[in-house]
Amino acid sequence: WDWKMQWGRVGTVALGVMILMLAAVLYPWRILLPIVSGESLSRPFSERWYEDEATSGMVSFVERNTALNGTVDVVSDFSSAQWRLDRVTPTRFATVQCLTLPRTDGTFTDYQRKWQIGYLNSLRHAKYYIVENITDPAGRVSKLDFLLLIPGLRSLLTDEYTLDTTIGYYWVYKRR
């Protein structure tokens, strides 16, 4: 910033030009151009702007393949995908971190075990069980790996569900 002070008015103008150039280069024009050209049918800053293709595809799939009173559980670190579905959720858990995070010794608390049992029992009523199966940055551990820490979930998926399809990073299990 010393150079700006030493240059005086020229420094202020130079800084302003640099900021404008940076904004012009870094601005996400791909979002604005369809609106300006009239190609976008969604209102600016509406929820539609923030949907990703995989989530939109998964929601469309579920809405096409279930009745309005159909039961669907979406497992994600964020509950926005479940909220976009106009379907009944079988569980009381908007996110499942409280079910999958063990203590430092690798075991679960007594109340976590009770919650896990209740979670598994409630899944027996879902037509679809959908896992947002993202992996850690190193690509070693997936969301499904954490879910399978819940005792009994692997056998429930094997015995009562079949992998129906994948849509982006969503794995869609359908009740047999």
PDB file of C-alpha atoms in Angstrom:
ATOM      1  CA  TRP A   1       0.000   0.000   0.000  1.00  0.00           C
ATOM      2  CA  ASP A   2       2.990   2.301   0.361  1.00  0.00           C
ATOM      3  CA  TRP A   3       3.273   2.584  -3.409  1.00  0.00           C
ATOM      4  CA  LYS A   4      -0.308   3.902  -3.552  1.00  0.00           C
ATOM      5  CA  MET A   5       0.549   6.627  -1.041  1.00  0.00           C
ATOM      6  CA  GLN A   6       3.794   7.501  -2.789  1.00  0.00           C
ATOM      7  CA  TRP A   7       2.094   7.692  -6.189  1.00  0.00           C
ATOM      8  CA  GLY A   8      -0.764   9.836  -4.827  1.00  0.00           C
ATOM      9  CA  ARG A   9      -3.678  10.272  -7.230  1.00  0.00           C
ATOM     10  CA  VAL A  10      -2.021   8.081  -9.888  1.00  0.00           C
ATOM     11  CA  GLY A  11      -1.734   5.284  -7.314  1.00  0.00           C
ATOM     12  CA  THR A  12      -5.419   5.586  -6.414  1.00  0.00           C
ATOM     13  CA  VAL A  13      -6.415   5.416 -10.084  1.00  0.00           C
ATOM     14  CA  ALA A  14      -4.057   2.473 -10.687  1.00  0.00           C
ATOM     15  CA  LEU A  15      -5.529   0.593  -7.720  1.00  0.00           C
ATOM     16  CA  GLY A  16      -9.066   1.277  -8.951  1.00  0.00           C
ATOM     17  CA  VAL A  17      -8.219   0.025 -12.458  1.00  0.00           C
ATOM     18  CA  MET A  18      -6.645  -3.138 -10.996  1.00  0.00           C
ATOM     19  CA  ILE A  19      -9.732  -3.840  -8.891  1.00  0.00           C
ATOM     20  CA  LEU A  20     -12.035  -3.345 -11.895  1.00  0.00           C
ATOM     21  CA  MET A  21      -9.883  -5.638 -14.054  1.00  0.00           C
ATOM     22  CA  LEU A  22      -9.839  -8.292 -11.339  1.00  0.00           C
ATOM     23  CA  ALA A  23     -13.621  -8.098 -10.964  1.00  0.00           C
ATOM     24  CA  ALA A  24     -14.111  -8.328 -14.744  1.00  0.00           C
ATOM     25  CA  VAL A  25     -11.913 -11.420 -14.952  1.00  0.00           C
ATOM     26  CA  LEU A  26     -13.163 -13.215 -11.831  1.00  0.00           C
ATOM     27  CA  TYR A  27     -16.884 -12.379 -12.022  1.00  0.00           C
ATOM     28  CA  PRO A  28     -19.029 -15.475 -12.793  1.00  0.00           C
ATOM     29  CA  TRP A  29     -20.366 -14.157 -16.117  1.00  0.00           C
ATOM     30  CA  ARG A  30     -21.810 -17.577 -16.998  1.00  0.00           C
ATOM     31  CA  ILE A  31     -24.509 -16.921 -14.402  1.00  0.00           C
ATOM     32  CA  LEU A  32     -25.352 -13.415 -15.571  1.00  0.00           C
ATOM     33  CA  LEU A  33     -25.166 -13.838 -19.367  1.00  0.00           C
ATOM     34  CA  PRO A  34     -28.233 -16.115 -19.739  1.00  0.00           C
ATOM     35  CA  ILE A  35     -30.327 -13.608 -17.780  1.00  0.00           C
ATOM     36  CA  VAL A  36     -29.148 -10.612 -19.787  1.00  0.00           C
ATOM     37  CA  SER A  37     -29.689 -12.456 -23.079  1.00  0.00           C
ATOM     38  CA  GLY A  38     -33.160 -13.627 -22.004  1.00  0.00           C
ATOM     39  CA  GLU A  39     -32.282 -17.341 -22.062  1.00  0.00           C
ATOM     40  CA  SER A  40     -32.907 -17.957 -18.350  1.00  0.00           C
ATOM     41  CA  LEU A  41     -36.444 -18.769 -17.259  1.00  0.00           C
ATOM     42  CA  SER A  42     -35.654 -18.511 -13.557  1.00  0.00           C
ATOM     43  CA  ARG A  43     -35.756 -15.345 -11.517  1.00  0.00           C
ATOM     44  CA  PRO A  44     -32.385 -13.943 -10.456  1.00  0.00           C
ATOM     45  CA  PHE A  45     -31.244 -15.276  -7.058  1.00  0.00           C
ATOM     46  CA  SER A  46     -34.086 -17.804  -6.958  1.00  0.00           C
ATOM     47  CA  GLU A  47     -33.458 -21.261  -5.529  1.00  0.00           C
ATOM     48  CA  ARG A  48     -33.094 -22.562  -9.085  1.00  0.00           C
ATOM     49  CA  TRP A  49     -29.770 -20.731  -9.372  1.00  0.00           C
ATOM     50  CA  TYR A  50     -28.297 -22.763  -6.555  1.00  0.00           C
ATOM     51  CA  GLU A  51     -29.348 -26.245  -7.639  1.00  0.00           C
ATOM     52  CA  ASP A  52     -26.693 -28.470  -9.089  1.00  0.00           C
ATOM     53  CA  GLU A  53     -27.395 -30.843 -11.947  1.00  0.00           C
ATOM     54  CA  ALA A  54     -27.064 -34.019  -9.868  1.00  0.00           C
ATOM     55  CA  THR A  55     -29.509 -32.843  -7.195  1.00  0.00           C
ATOM     56  CA  SER A  56     -32.014 -31.653  -9.798  1.00  0.00           C
ATOM     57  CA  GLY A  57     -31.737 -35.004 -11.598  1.00  0.00           C
ATOM     58  CA  MET A  58     -32.218 -36.980  -8.402  1.00  0.00           C
ATOM     59  CA  VAL A  59     -35.252 -34.914  -7.369  1.00  0.00           C
ATOM     60  CA  SER A  60     -36.805 -35.334 -10.845  1.00  0.00           C
ATOM     61  CA  PHE A  61     -36.171 -39.095 -10.740  1.00  0.00           C
ATOM     62  CA  VAL A  62     -37.824 -39.497  -7.345  1.00  0.00           C
ATOM     63  CA  GLU A  63     -40.806 -37.326  -8.253  1.00  0.00           C
ATOM     64  CA  ARG A  64     -41.371 -39.363 -11.448  1.00  0.00           C
ATOM     65  CA  ASN A  65     -41.090 -42.706  -9.651  1.00  0.00           C
ATOM     66  CA  THR A  66     -43.004 -42.165  -6.410  1.00  0.00           C
ATOM     67  CA  ALA A  67     -46.464 -41.093  -5.379  1.00  0.00           C
ATOM     68  CA  LEU A  68     -46.926 -37.825  -3.503  1.00  0.00           C
ATOM     69  CA  ASN A  69     -47.245 -39.786  -0.273  1.00  0.00           C
ATOM     70  CA  GLY A  70     -44.196 -41.925  -1.139  1.00  0.00           C
ATOM     71  CA  THR A  71     -41.498 -42.352   1.480  1.00  0.00           C
ATOM     72  CA  VAL A  72     -37.939 -41.404   0.541  1.00  0.00           C
ATOM     73  CA  ASP A  73     -34.843 -40.900   2.678  1.00  0.00           C
ATOM     74  CA  VAL A  74     -31.935 -38.831   1.365  1.00  0.00           C
ATOM     75  CA  VAL A  75     -28.657 -39.134   3.249  1.00  0.00           C
ATOM     76  CA  SER A  76     -26.514 -36.056   2.845  1.00  0.00           C
ATOM     77  CA  ASP A  77     -24.350 -33.785   4.925  1.00  0.00           C
ATOM     78  CA  PHE A  78     -26.845 -31.064   4.049  1.00  0.00           C
ATOM     79  CA  SER A  79     -30.592 -31.520   4.206  1.00  0.00           C
ATOM     80  CA  SER A  80     -31.360 -29.281   1.213  1.00  0.00           C
ATOM     81  CA  ALA A  81     -31.790 -32.253  -1.161  1.00  0.00           C
ATOM     82  CA  GLN A  82     -34.420 -33.819   1.127  1.00  0.00           C
ATOM     83  CA  TRP A  83     -36.158 -30.458   1.489  1.00  0.00           C
ATOM     84  CA  ARG A  84     -36.487 -30.133  -2.302  1.00  0.00           C
ATOM     85  CA  LEU A  85     -38.433 -33.388  -2.423  1.00  0.00           C
ATOM     86  CA  ASP A  86     -42.119 -33.161  -1.773  1.00  0.00           C
ATOM     87  CA  ARG A  87     -42.120 -36.625  -0.234  1.00  0.00           C
ATOM     88  CA  VAL A  88     -42.420 -38.095   3.253  1.00  0.00           C
ATOM     89  CA  THR A  89     -39.146 -38.829   5.026  1.00  0.00           C
ATOM     90  CA  PRO A  90     -39.217 -41.978   7.164  1.00  0.00           C
ATOM     91  CA  THR A  91     -36.660 -40.842   9.725  1.00  0.00           C
ATOM     92  CA  ARG A  92     -36.350 -37.983  12.155  1.00  0.00           C
ATOM     93  CA  PHE A  93     -32.745 -37.323  11.120  1.00  0.00           C
ATOM     94  CA  ALA A  94     -32.214 -34.480   8.647  1.00  0.00           C
ATOM     95  CA  THR A  95     -28.510 -35.404   8.616  1.00  0.00           C
ATOM     96  CA  VAL A  96     -26.847 -38.547   9.931  1.00  0.00           C
ATOM     97  CA  GLN A  97     -23.586 -37.299  11.420  1.00  0.00           C
ATOM     98  CA  CYS A  98     -24.900 -38.009  14.917  1.00  0.00           C
ATOM     99  CA  LEU A  99     -25.322 -41.671  13.913  1.00  0.00           C
ATOM    100  CA  THR A 100     -21.971 -42.183  12.201  1.00  0.00           C
ATOM    101  CA  LEU A 101     -19.445 -40.332  14.350  1.00  0.00           C
ATOM    102  CA  PRO A 102     -17.952 -42.759  16.878  1.00  0.00           C
ATOM    103  CA  ARG A 103     -16.074 -41.925  20.037  1.00  0.00           C
ATOM    104  CA  THR A 104     -12.271 -41.777  19.891  1.00  0.00           C
ATOM    105  CA  ASP A 105     -12.049 -45.500  20.696  1.00  0.00           C
ATOM    106  CA  GLY A 106     -14.246 -46.345  17.672  1.00  0.00           C
ATOM    107  CA  THR A 107     -17.356 -47.299  19.649  1.00  0.00           C
ATOM    108  CA  PHE A 108     -20.753 -45.636  19.787  1.00  0.00           C
ATOM    109  CA  THR A 109     -22.514 -44.334  22.866  1.00  0.00           C
ATOM    110  CA  ASP A 110     -25.596 -46.117  24.209  1.00  0.00           C
ATOM    111  CA  TYR A 111     -27.902 -43.378  22.964  1.00  0.00           C
ATOM    112  CA  GLN A 112     -26.266 -43.497  19.493  1.00  0.00           C
ATOM    113  CA  ARG A 113     -26.943 -47.249  19.362  1.00  0.00           C
ATOM    114  CA  LYS A 114     -30.616 -46.592  20.230  1.00  0.00           C
ATOM    115  CA  TRP A 115     -30.801 -43.924  17.521  1.00  0.00           C
ATOM    116  CA  GLN A 116     -29.145 -46.279  14.998  1.00  0.00           C
ATOM    117  CA  ILE A 117     -31.660 -49.038  15.739  1.00  0.00           C
ATOM    118  CA  GLY A 118     -34.536 -46.581  15.352  1.00  0.00           C
ATOM    119  CA  TYR A 119     -32.994 -45.290  12.118  1.00  0.00           C
ATOM    120  CA  LEU A 120     -32.738 -48.788  10.640  1.00  0.00           C
ATOM    121  CA  ASN A 121     -36.301 -49.636  11.659  1.00  0.00           C
ATOM    122  CA  SER A 122     -37.629 -46.471  10.022  1.00  0.00           C
ATOM    123  CA  LEU A 123     -35.812 -47.251   6.758  1.00  0.00           C
ATOM    124  CA  ARG A 124     -37.870 -50.423   6.400  1.00  0.00           C
ATOM    125  CA  HIS A 125     -40.711 -48.145   5.222  1.00  0.00           C
ATOM    126  CA  ALA A 126     -38.841 -46.146   2.566  1.00  0.00           C
ATOM    127  CA  LYS A 127     -39.358 -46.850  -1.132  1.00  0.00           C
ATOM    128  CA  TYR A 128     -36.019 -45.221  -1.917  1.00  0.00           C
ATOM    129  CA  TYR A 129     -32.889 -44.802   0.180  1.00  0.00           C
ATOM    130  CA  ILE A 130     -30.650 -42.242  -1.488  1.00  0.00           C
ATOM    131  CA  VAL A 131     -27.043 -41.631  -0.475  1.00  0.00           C
ATOM    132  CA  GLU A 132     -25.134 -38.533  -1.534  1.00  0.00           C
ATOM    133  CA  ASN A 133     -22.011 -40.648  -1.920  1.00  0.00           C
ATOM    134  CA  ILE A 134     -19.235 -38.085  -2.038  1.00  0.00           C
ATOM    135  CA  THR A 135     -15.666 -38.942  -1.098  1.00  0.00           C
ATOM    136  CA  ASP A 136     -13.070 -37.156   0.970  1.00  0.00           C
ATOM    137  CA  PRO A 137     -10.579 -34.944  -0.926  1.00  0.00           C
ATOM    138  CA  ALA A 138      -8.051 -37.784  -1.083  1.00  0.00           C
ATOM    139  CA  GLY A 139     -10.686 -40.094  -2.595  1.00  0.00           C
ATOM    140  CA  ARG A 140     -10.239 -42.764   0.065  1.00  0.00           C
ATOM    141  CA  VAL A 141     -13.411 -42.640   2.187  1.00  0.00           C
ATOM    142  CA  SER A 142     -16.949 -42.153   0.912  1.00  0.00           C
ATOM    143  CA  LYS A 143     -20.167 -41.155   2.638  1.00  0.00           C
ATOM    144  CA  LEU A 144     -21.375 -44.743   2.203  1.00  0.00           C
ATOM    145  CA  ASP A 145     -18.290 -45.996   4.064  1.00  0.00           C
ATOM    146  CA  PHE A 146     -19.325 -43.880   7.054  1.00  0.00           C
ATOM    147  CA  LEU A 147     -22.939 -45.039   6.821  1.00  0.00           C
ATOM    148  CA  LEU A 148     -21.884 -48.663   6.847  1.00  0.00           C
ATOM    149  CA  LEU A 149     -20.407 -48.052  10.313  1.00  0.00           C
ATOM    150  CA  ILE A 150     -24.023 -48.236  11.503  1.00  0.00           C
ATOM    151  CA  PRO A 151     -24.417 -51.858  12.605  1.00  0.00           C
ATOM    152  CA  GLY A 152     -27.054 -53.573  10.500  1.00  0.00           C
ATOM    153  CA  LEU A 153     -27.176 -51.085   7.621  1.00  0.00           C
ATOM    154  CA  ARG A 154     -25.101 -53.228   5.259  1.00  0.00           C
ATOM    155  CA  SER A 155     -27.405 -56.228   5.734  1.00  0.00           C
ATOM    156  CA  LEU A 156     -30.501 -54.000   5.401  1.00  0.00           C
ATOM    157  CA  LEU A 157     -29.233 -52.637   2.068  1.00  0.00           C
ATOM    158  CA  THR A 158     -28.258 -56.117   0.876  1.00  0.00           C
ATOM    159  CA  ASP A 159     -31.457 -57.874   1.974  1.00  0.00           C
ATOM    160  CA  GLU A 160     -34.151 -55.250   1.421  1.00  0.00           C
ATOM    161  CA  TYR A 161     -32.792 -52.847  -1.221  1.00  0.00           C
ATOM    162  CA  THR A 162     -31.119 -52.977  -4.592  1.00  0.00           C
ATOM    163  CA  LEU A 163     -28.961 -50.304  -6.187  1.00  0.00           C
ATOM    164  CA  ASP A 164     -31.400 -48.921  -8.745  1.00  0.00           C
ATOM    165  CA  THR A 165     -29.370 -46.156 -10.355  1.00  0.00           C
ATOM    166  CA  THR A 166     -26.755 -43.498  -9.790  1.00  0.00           C
ATOM    167  CA  ILE A 167     -27.406 -39.876 -10.660  1.00  0.00           C
ATOM    168  CA  GLY A 168     -24.241 -37.839 -10.402  1.00  0.00           C
ATOM    169  CA  TYR A 169     -22.977 -38.516  -6.900  1.00  0.00           C
ATOM    170  CA  TYR A 170     -26.355 -39.821  -5.654  1.00  0.00           C
ATOM    171  CA  TRP A 171     -26.705 -43.573  -5.223  1.00  0.00           C
ATOM    172  CA  VAL A 172     -30.378 -44.521  -5.398  1.00  0.00           C
ATOM    173  CA  TYR A 173     -31.369 -47.727  -3.608  1.00  0.00           C
ATOM    174  CA  LYS A 174     -34.874 -49.059  -4.257  1.00  0.00           C
ATOM    175  CA  ARG A 175     -36.805 -51.320  -1.941  1.00  0.00           C
ATOM    176  CA  ARG A 176     -37.072 -54.864  -3.340  1.00  0.00           C
TER     177      ARG A 176
END
